[in-house]
PDB file of C-alpha atoms in Angstrom:
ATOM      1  CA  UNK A   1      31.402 -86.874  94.291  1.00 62.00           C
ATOM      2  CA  UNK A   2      34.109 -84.378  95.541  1.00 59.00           C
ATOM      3  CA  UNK A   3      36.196 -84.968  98.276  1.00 59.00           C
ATOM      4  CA  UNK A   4      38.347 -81.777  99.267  1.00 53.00           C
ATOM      5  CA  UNK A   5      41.049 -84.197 101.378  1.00 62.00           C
ATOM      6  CA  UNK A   6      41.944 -87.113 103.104  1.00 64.00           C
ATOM      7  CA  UNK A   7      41.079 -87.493 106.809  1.00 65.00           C
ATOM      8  CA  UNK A   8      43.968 -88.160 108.879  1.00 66.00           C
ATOM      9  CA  UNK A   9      42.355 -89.608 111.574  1.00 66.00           C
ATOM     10  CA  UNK A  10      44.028 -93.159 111.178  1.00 66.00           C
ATOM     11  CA  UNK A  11      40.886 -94.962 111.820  1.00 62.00           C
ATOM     12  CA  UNK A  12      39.594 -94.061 109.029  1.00 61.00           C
ATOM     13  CA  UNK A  13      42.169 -92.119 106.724  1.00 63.00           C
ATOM     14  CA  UNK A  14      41.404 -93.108 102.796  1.00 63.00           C
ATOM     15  CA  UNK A  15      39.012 -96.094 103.501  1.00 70.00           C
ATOM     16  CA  UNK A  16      36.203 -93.803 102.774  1.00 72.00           C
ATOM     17  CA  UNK A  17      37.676 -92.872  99.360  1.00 73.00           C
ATOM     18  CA  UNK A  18      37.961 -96.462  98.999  1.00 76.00           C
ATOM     19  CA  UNK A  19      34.873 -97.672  99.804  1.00 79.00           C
ATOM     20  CA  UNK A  20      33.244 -94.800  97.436  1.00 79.00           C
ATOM     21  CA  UNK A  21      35.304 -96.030  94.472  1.00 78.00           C
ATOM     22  CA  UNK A  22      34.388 -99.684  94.693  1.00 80.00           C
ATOM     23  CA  UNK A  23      30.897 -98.985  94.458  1.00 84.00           C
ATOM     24  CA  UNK A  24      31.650 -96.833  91.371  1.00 83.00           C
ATOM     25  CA  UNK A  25      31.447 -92.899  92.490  1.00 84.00           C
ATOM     26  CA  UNK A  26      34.008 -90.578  90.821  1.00 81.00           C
ATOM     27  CA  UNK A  27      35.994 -89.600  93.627  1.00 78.00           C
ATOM     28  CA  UNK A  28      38.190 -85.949  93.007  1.00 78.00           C
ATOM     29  CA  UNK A  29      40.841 -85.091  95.416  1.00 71.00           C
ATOM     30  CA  UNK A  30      42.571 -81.595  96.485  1.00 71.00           C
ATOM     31  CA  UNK A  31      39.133 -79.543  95.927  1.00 74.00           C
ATOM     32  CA  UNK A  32      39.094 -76.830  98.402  1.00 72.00           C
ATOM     33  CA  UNK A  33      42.044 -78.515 100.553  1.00 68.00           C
ATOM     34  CA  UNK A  34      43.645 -75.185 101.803  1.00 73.00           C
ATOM     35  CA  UNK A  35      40.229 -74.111 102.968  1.00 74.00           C
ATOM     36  CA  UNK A  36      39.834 -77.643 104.689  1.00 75.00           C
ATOM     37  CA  UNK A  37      43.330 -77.807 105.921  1.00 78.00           C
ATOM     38  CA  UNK A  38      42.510 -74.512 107.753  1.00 81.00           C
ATOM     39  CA  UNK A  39      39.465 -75.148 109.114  1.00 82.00           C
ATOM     40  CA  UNK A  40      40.328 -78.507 110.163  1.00 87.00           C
ATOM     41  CA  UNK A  41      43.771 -77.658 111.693  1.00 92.00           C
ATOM     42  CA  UNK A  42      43.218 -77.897 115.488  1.00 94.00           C
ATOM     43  CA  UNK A  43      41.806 -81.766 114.647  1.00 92.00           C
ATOM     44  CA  UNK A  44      44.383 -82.547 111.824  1.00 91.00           C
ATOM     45  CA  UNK A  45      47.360 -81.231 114.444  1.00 94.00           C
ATOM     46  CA  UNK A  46      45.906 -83.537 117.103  1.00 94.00           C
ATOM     47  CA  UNK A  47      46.104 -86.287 114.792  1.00 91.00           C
ATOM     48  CA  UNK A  48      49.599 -85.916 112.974  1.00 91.00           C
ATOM     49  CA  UNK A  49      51.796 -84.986 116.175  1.00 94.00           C
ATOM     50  CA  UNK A  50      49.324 -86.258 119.182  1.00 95.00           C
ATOM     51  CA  UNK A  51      49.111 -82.409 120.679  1.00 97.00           C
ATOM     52  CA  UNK A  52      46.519 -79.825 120.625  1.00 98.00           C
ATOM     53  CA  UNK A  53      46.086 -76.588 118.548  1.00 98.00           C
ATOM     54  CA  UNK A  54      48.147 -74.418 121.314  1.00 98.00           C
ATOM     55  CA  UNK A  55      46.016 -71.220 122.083  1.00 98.00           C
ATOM     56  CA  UNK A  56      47.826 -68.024 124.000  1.00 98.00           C
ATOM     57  CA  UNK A  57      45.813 -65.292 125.065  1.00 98.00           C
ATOM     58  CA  UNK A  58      46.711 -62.362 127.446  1.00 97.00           C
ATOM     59  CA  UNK A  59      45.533 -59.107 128.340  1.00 97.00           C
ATOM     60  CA  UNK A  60      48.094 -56.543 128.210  1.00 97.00           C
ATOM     61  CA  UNK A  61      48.491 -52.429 128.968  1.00 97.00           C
ATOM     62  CA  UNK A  62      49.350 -50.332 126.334  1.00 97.00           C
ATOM     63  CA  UNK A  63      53.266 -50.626 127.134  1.00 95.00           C
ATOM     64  CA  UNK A  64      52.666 -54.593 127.125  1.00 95.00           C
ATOM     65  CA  UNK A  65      52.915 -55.298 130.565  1.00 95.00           C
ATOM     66  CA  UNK A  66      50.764 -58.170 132.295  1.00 93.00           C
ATOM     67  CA  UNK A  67      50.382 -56.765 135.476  1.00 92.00           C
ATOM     68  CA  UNK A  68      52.801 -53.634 137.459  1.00 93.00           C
ATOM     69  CA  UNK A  69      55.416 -54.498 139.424  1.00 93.00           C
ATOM     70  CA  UNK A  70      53.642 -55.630 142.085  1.00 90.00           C
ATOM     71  CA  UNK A  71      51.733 -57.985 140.365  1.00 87.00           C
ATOM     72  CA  UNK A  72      48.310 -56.147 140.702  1.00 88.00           C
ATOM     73  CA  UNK A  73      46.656 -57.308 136.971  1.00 89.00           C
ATOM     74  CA  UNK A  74      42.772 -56.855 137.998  1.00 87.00           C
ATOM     75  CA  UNK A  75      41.802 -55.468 136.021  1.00 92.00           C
ATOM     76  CA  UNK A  76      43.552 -54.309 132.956  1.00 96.00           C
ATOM     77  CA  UNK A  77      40.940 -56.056 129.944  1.00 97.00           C
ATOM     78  CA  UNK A  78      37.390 -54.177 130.265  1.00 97.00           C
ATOM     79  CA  UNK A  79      34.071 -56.104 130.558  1.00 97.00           C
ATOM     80  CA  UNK A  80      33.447 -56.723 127.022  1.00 97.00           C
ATOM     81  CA  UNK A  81      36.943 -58.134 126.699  1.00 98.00           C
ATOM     82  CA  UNK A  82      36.530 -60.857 129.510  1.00 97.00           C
ATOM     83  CA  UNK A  83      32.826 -61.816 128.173  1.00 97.00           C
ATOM     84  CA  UNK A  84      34.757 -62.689 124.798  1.00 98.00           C
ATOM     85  CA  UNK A  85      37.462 -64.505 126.765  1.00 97.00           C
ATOM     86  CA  UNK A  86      34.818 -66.772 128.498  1.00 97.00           C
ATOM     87  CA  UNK A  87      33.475 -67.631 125.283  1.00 97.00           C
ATOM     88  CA  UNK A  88      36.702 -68.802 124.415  1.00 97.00           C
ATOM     89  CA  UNK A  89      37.257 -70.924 127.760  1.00 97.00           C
ATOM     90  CA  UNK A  90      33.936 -71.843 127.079  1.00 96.00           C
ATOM     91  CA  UNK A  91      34.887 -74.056 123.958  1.00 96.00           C
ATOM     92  CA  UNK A  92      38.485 -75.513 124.646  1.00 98.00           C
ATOM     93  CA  UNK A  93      38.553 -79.119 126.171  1.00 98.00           C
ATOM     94  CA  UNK A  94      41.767 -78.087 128.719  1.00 98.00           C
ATOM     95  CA  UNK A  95      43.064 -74.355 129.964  1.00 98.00           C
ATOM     96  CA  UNK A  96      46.623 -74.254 131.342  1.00 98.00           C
ATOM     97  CA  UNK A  97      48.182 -71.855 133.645  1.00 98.00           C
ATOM     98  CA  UNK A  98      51.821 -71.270 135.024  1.00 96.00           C
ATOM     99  CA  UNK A  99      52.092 -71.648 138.512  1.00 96.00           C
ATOM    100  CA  UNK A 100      53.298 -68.076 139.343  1.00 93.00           C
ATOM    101  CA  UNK A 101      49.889 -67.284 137.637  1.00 94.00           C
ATOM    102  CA  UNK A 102      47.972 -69.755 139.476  1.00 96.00           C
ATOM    103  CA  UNK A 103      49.296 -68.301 142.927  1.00 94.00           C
ATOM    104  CA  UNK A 104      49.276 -64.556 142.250  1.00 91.00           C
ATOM    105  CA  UNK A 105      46.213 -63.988 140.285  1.00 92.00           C
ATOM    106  CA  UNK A 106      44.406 -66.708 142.149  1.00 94.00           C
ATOM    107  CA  UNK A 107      41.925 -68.150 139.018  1.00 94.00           C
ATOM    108  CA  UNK A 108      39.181 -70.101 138.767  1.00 95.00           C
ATOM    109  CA  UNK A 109      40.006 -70.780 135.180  1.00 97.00           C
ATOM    110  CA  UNK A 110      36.069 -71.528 134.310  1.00 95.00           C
ATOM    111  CA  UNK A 111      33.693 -69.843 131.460  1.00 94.00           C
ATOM    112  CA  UNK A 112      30.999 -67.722 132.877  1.00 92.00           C
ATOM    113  CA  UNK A 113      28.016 -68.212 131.881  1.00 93.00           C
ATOM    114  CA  UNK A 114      28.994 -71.760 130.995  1.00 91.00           C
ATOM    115  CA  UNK A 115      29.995 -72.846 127.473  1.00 93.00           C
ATOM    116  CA  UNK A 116      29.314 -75.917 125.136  1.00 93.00           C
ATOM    117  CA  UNK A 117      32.068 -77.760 126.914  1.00 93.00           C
ATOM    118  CA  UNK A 118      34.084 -78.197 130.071  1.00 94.00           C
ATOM    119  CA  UNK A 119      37.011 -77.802 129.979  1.00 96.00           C
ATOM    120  CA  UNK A 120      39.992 -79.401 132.011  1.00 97.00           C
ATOM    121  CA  UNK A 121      41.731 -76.496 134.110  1.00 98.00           C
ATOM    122  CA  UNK A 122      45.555 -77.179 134.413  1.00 98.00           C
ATOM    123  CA  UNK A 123      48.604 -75.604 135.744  1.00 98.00           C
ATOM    124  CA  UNK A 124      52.093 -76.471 135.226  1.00 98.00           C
ATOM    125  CA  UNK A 125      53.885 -76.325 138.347  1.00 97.00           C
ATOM    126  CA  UNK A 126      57.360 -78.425 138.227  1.00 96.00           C
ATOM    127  CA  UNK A 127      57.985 -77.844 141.934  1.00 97.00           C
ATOM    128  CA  UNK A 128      54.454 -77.976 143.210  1.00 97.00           C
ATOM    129  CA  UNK A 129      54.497 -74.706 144.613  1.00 97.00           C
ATOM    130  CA  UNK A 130      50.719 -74.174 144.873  1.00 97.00           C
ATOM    131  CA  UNK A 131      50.471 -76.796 147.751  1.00 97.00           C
ATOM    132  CA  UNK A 132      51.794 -73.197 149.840  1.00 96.00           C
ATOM    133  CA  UNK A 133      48.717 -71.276 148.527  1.00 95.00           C
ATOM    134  CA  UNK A 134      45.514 -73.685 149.267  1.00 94.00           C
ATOM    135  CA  UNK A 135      44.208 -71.720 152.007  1.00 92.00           C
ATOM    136  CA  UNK A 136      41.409 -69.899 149.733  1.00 92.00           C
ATOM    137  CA  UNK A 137      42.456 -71.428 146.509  1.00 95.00           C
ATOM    138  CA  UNK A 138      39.715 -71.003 143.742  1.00 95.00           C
ATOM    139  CA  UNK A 139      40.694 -73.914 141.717  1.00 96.00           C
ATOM    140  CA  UNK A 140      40.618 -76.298 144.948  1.00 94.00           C
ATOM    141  CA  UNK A 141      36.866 -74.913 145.880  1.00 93.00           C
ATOM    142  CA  UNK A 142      35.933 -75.875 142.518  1.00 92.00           C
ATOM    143  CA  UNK A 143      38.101 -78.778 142.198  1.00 92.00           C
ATOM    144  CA  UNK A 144      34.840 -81.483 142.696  1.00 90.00           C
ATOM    145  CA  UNK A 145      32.877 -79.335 139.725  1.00 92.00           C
ATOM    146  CA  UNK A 146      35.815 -78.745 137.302  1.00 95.00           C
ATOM    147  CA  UNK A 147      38.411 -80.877 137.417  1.00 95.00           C
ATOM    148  CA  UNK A 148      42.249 -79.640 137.901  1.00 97.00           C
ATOM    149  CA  UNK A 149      45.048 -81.007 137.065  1.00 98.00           C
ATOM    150  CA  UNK A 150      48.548 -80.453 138.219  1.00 98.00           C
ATOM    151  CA  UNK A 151      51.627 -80.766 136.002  1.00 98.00           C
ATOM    152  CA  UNK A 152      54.532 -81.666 138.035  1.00 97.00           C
ATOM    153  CA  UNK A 153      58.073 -82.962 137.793  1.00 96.00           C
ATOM    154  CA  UNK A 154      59.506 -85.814 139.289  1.00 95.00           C
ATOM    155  CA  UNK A 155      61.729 -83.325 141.402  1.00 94.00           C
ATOM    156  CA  UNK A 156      58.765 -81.908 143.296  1.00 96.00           C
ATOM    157  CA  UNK A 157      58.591 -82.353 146.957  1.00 96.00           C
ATOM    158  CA  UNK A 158      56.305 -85.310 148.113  1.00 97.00           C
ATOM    159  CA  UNK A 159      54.789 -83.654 150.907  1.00 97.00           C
ATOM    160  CA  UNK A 160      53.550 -81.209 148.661  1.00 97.00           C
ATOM    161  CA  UNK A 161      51.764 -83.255 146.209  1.00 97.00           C
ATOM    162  CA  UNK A 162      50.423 -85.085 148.928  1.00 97.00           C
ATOM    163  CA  UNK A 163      48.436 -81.875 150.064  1.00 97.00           C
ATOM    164  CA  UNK A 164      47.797 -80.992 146.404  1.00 97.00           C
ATOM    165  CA  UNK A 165      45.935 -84.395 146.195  1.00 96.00           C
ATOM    166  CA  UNK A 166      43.667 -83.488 148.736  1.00 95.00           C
ATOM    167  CA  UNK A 167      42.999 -80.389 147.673  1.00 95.00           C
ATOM    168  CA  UNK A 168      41.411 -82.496 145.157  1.00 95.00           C
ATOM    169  CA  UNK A 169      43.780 -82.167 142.501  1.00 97.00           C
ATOM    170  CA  UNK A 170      45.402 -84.818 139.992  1.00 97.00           C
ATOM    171  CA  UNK A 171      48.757 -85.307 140.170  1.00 98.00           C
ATOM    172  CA  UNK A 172      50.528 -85.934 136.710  1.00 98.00           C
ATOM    173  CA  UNK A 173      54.441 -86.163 136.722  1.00 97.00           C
ATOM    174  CA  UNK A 174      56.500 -85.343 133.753  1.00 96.00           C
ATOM    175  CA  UNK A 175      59.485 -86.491 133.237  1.00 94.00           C
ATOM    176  CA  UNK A 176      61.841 -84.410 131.304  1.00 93.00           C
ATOM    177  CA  UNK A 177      64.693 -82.459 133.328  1.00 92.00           C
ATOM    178  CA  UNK A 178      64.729 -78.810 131.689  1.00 94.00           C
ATOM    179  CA  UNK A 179      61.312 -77.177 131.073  1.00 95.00           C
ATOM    180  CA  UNK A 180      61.285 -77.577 126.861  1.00 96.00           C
ATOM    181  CA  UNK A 181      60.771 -81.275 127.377  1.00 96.00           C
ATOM    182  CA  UNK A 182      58.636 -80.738 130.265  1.00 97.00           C
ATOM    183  CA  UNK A 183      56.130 -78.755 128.355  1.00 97.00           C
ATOM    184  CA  UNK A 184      56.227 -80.811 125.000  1.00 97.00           C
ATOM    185  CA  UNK A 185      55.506 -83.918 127.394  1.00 97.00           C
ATOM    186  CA  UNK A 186      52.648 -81.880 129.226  1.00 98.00           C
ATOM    187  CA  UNK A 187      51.032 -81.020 125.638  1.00 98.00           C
ATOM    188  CA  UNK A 188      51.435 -85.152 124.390  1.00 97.00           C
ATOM    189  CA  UNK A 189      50.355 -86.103 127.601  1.00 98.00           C
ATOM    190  CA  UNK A 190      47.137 -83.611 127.058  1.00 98.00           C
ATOM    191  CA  UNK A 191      47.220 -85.065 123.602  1.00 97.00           C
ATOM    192  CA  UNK A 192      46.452 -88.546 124.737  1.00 97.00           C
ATOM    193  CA  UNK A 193      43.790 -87.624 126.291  1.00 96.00           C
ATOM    194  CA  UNK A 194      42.255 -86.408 122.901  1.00 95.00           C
ATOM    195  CA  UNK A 195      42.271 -82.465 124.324  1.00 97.00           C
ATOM    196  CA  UNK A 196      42.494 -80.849 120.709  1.00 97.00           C
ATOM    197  CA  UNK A 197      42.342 -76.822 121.728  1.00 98.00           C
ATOM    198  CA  UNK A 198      44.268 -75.915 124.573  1.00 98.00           C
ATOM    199  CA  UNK A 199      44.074 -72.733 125.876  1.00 98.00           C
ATOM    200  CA  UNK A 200      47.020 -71.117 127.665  1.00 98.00           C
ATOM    201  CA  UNK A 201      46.089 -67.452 129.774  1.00 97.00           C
ATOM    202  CA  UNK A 202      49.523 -66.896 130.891  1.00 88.00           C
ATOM    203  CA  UNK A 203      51.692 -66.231 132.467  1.00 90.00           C
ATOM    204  CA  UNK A 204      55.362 -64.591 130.511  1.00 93.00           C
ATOM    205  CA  UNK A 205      57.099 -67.461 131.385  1.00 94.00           C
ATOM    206  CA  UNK A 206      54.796 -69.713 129.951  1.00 97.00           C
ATOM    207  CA  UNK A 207      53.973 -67.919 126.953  1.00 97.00           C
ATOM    208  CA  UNK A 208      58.388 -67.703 126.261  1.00 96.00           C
ATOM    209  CA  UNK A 209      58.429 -71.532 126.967  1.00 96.00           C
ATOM    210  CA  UNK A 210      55.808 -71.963 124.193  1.00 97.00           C
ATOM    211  CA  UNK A 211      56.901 -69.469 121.709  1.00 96.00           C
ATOM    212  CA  UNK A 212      60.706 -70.764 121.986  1.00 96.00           C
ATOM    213  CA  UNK A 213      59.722 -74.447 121.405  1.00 96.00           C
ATOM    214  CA  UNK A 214      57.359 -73.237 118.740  1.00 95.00           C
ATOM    215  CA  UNK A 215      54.744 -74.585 119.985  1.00 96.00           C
ATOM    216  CA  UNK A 216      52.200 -71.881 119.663  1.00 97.00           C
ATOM    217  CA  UNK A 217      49.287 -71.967 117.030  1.00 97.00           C
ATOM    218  CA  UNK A 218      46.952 -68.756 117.461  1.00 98.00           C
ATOM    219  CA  UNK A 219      46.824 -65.461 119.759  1.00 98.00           C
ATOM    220  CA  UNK A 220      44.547 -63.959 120.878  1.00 98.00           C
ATOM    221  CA  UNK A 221      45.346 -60.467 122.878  1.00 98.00           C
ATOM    222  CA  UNK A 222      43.332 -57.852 124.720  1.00 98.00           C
ATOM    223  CA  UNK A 223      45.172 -54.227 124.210  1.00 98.00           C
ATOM    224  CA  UNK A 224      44.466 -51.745 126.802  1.00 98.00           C
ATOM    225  CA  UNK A 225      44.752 -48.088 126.644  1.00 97.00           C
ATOM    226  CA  UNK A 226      46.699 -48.235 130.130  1.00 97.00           C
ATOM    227  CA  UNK A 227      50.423 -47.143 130.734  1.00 96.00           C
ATOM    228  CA  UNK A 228      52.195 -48.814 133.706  1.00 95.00           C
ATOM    229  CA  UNK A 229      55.585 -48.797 133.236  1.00 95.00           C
ATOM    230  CA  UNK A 230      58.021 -50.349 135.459  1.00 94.00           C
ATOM    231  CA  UNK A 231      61.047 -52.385 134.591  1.00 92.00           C
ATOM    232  CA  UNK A 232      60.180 -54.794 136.945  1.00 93.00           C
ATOM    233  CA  UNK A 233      56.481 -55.127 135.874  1.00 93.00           C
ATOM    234  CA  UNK A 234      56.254 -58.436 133.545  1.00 91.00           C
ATOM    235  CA  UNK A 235      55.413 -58.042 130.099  1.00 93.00           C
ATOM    236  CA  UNK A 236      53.819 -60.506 128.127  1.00 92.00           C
ATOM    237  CA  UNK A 237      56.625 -62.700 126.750  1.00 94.00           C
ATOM    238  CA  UNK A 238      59.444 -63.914 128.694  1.00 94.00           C
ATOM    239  CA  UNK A 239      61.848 -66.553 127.801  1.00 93.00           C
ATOM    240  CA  UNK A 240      65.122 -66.126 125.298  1.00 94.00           C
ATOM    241  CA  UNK A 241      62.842 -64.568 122.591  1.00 94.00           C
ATOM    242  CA  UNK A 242      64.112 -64.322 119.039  1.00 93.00           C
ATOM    243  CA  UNK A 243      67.385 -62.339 118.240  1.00 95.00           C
ATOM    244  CA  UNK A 244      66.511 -60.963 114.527  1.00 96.00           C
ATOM    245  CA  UNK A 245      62.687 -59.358 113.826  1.00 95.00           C
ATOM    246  CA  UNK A 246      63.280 -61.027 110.565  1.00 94.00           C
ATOM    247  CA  UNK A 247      62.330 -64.287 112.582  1.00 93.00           C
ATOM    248  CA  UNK A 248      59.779 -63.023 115.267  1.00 94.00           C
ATOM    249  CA  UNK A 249      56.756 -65.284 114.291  1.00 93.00           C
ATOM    250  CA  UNK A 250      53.904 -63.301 112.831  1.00 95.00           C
ATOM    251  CA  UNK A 251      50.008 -63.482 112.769  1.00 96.00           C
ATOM    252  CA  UNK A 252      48.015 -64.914 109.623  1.00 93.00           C
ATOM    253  CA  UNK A 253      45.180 -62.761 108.544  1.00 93.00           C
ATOM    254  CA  UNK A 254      45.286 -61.038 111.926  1.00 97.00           C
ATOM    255  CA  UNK A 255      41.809 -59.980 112.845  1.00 97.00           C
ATOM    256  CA  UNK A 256      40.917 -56.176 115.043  1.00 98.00           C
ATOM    257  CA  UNK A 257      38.144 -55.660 116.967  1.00 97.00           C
ATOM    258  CA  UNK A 258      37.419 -52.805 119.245  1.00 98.00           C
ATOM    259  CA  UNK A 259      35.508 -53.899 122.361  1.00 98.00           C
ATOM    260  CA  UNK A 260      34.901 -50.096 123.972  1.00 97.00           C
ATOM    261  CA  UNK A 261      38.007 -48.919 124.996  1.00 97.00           C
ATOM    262  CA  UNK A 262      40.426 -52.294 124.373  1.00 98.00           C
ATOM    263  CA  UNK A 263      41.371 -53.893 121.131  1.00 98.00           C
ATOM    264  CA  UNK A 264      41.061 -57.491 120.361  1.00 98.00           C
ATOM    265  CA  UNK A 265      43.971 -58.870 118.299  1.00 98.00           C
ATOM    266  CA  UNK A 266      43.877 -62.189 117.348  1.00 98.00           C
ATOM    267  CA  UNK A 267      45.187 -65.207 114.695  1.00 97.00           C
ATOM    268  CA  UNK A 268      46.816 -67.918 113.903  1.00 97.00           C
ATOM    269  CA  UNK A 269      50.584 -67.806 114.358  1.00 96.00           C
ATOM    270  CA  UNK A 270      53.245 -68.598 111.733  1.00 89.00           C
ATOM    271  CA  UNK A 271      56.523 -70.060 112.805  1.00 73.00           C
TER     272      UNK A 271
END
């Protein structure tokens, strides 16, 4: 008998070996353990640090930006593009949103035609800030089929959580004070409630938050033969970024696809 590694789930974590030793199998370690290590890593993370594989994905112009300055983004990605990207939605267990994407783009943050799971839709919105925008909010129409959570702090204004509640939403306060400790309690939070791929669609803000905590795992980005331009138009990554190229985190194995006219980047990241 060869086993390639030991689970880490703690339940269980070498009493398999164990139990295959005492009844006298031969029992080989290590076999095959970078190939497990990779294809387990989403479930392995979730086990060692109590936080899902982190999963960014964006569609951008050819000048990376997100949307133009106005914050028209519909739509840069072309139709073959967004059927891969509700695939993806398809098989996550949450999806998390900033709240500046949440109000401007207006989501519904579901996978079309339905995938093998559904996944929890989320937005993290310390001040509560989408209890302004309800009036033909797609995630509060939807709220009694997919479930939505709201990722607050304990600074945000009761009056609007109280309308956020029934828009149907859940209410989850976070405690940290600056938004690094908000979002690492968000993703243990998530973690607890055994959500093991997480994916995040934006928006800058969000996606510098993650990268600067280093708290992204894989990429996945839509390229678009589109120039805005615009030094007000957001580009993909915000936040304080690295200062040398000699540390910008990279892609593993990156894998290219051409869908038509866009290209489909994506891979796991390494910090």
């Amino acid at each position: 008998i060869v086993v390639s590694s030991v689970d880490p789930f703690p339940a269980v974590s070498g009493r398999g070996l164990q139990m295959l030793q005492e009844a006298g199998c031969t029992v080989v370690s290590g076999i095959c353990a970078a190939q497990g290590r990779e294809l387990l890593a989403p479930f392995r993370k979730l086990q060692v640090t109590q936080k899902p594989w982190v999963i960014a994905k964006w569609a951008m112009t050819l000048d990376g930006k997100l949307a133009t300055a106005t914050g028209d983004s519909q739509w840069i990605s072309n139709e073959q593009s967004r059927a891969v990207v509700h695939r993806l939605r398809g098989r996550m267990d949450a999806i998390l949103v900033g709240s500046q994407t949440a109000i401007t783009d207006n989501p519904r943050l579901t996978a079309r035609p339905p995938g093998p799971r559904v996944p929890l839709r989320c937005v993290f919105d310390s001040q509560a800030r989408l209890a302004e925008h309800l009036h033909d909010c797609r995630l509060s129409a939807s709220s009694a089929e997919f479930p939505v959570a709201i990722f607050t702090s304990v600074q945000a204004d009761v009056d609007r959580l109280r309308r956020l509640e029934s828009a149907g939403f859940e209410i989850v306060t976070v405690q940290g004070k600056e938004y690094p400790e908000r979002i690492r309690e968000l993703l243990e939070k998530l973690g607890r409630r055994k959500c093991t791929n997480l994916l995040v669609e934006g928006g800058a803000g969000l996606f510098g938050l993650l990268m600067d905590t280093g708290e992204l795992d894989e990429a996945h980005a839509f390229i678009a033969p589109k120039l805005v331009g615009g030094q007000d138009a957001p580009s993909a990554f915000h936040g304080a970024g690295v200062k040398l190229m000699k540390n910008a985190p990279c892609l593993e194995k990156p894998e290219f696809q051409i869908l038509s006219d866009n290209i489909y980047v994506h891979g796991r990241v390494r910090n």
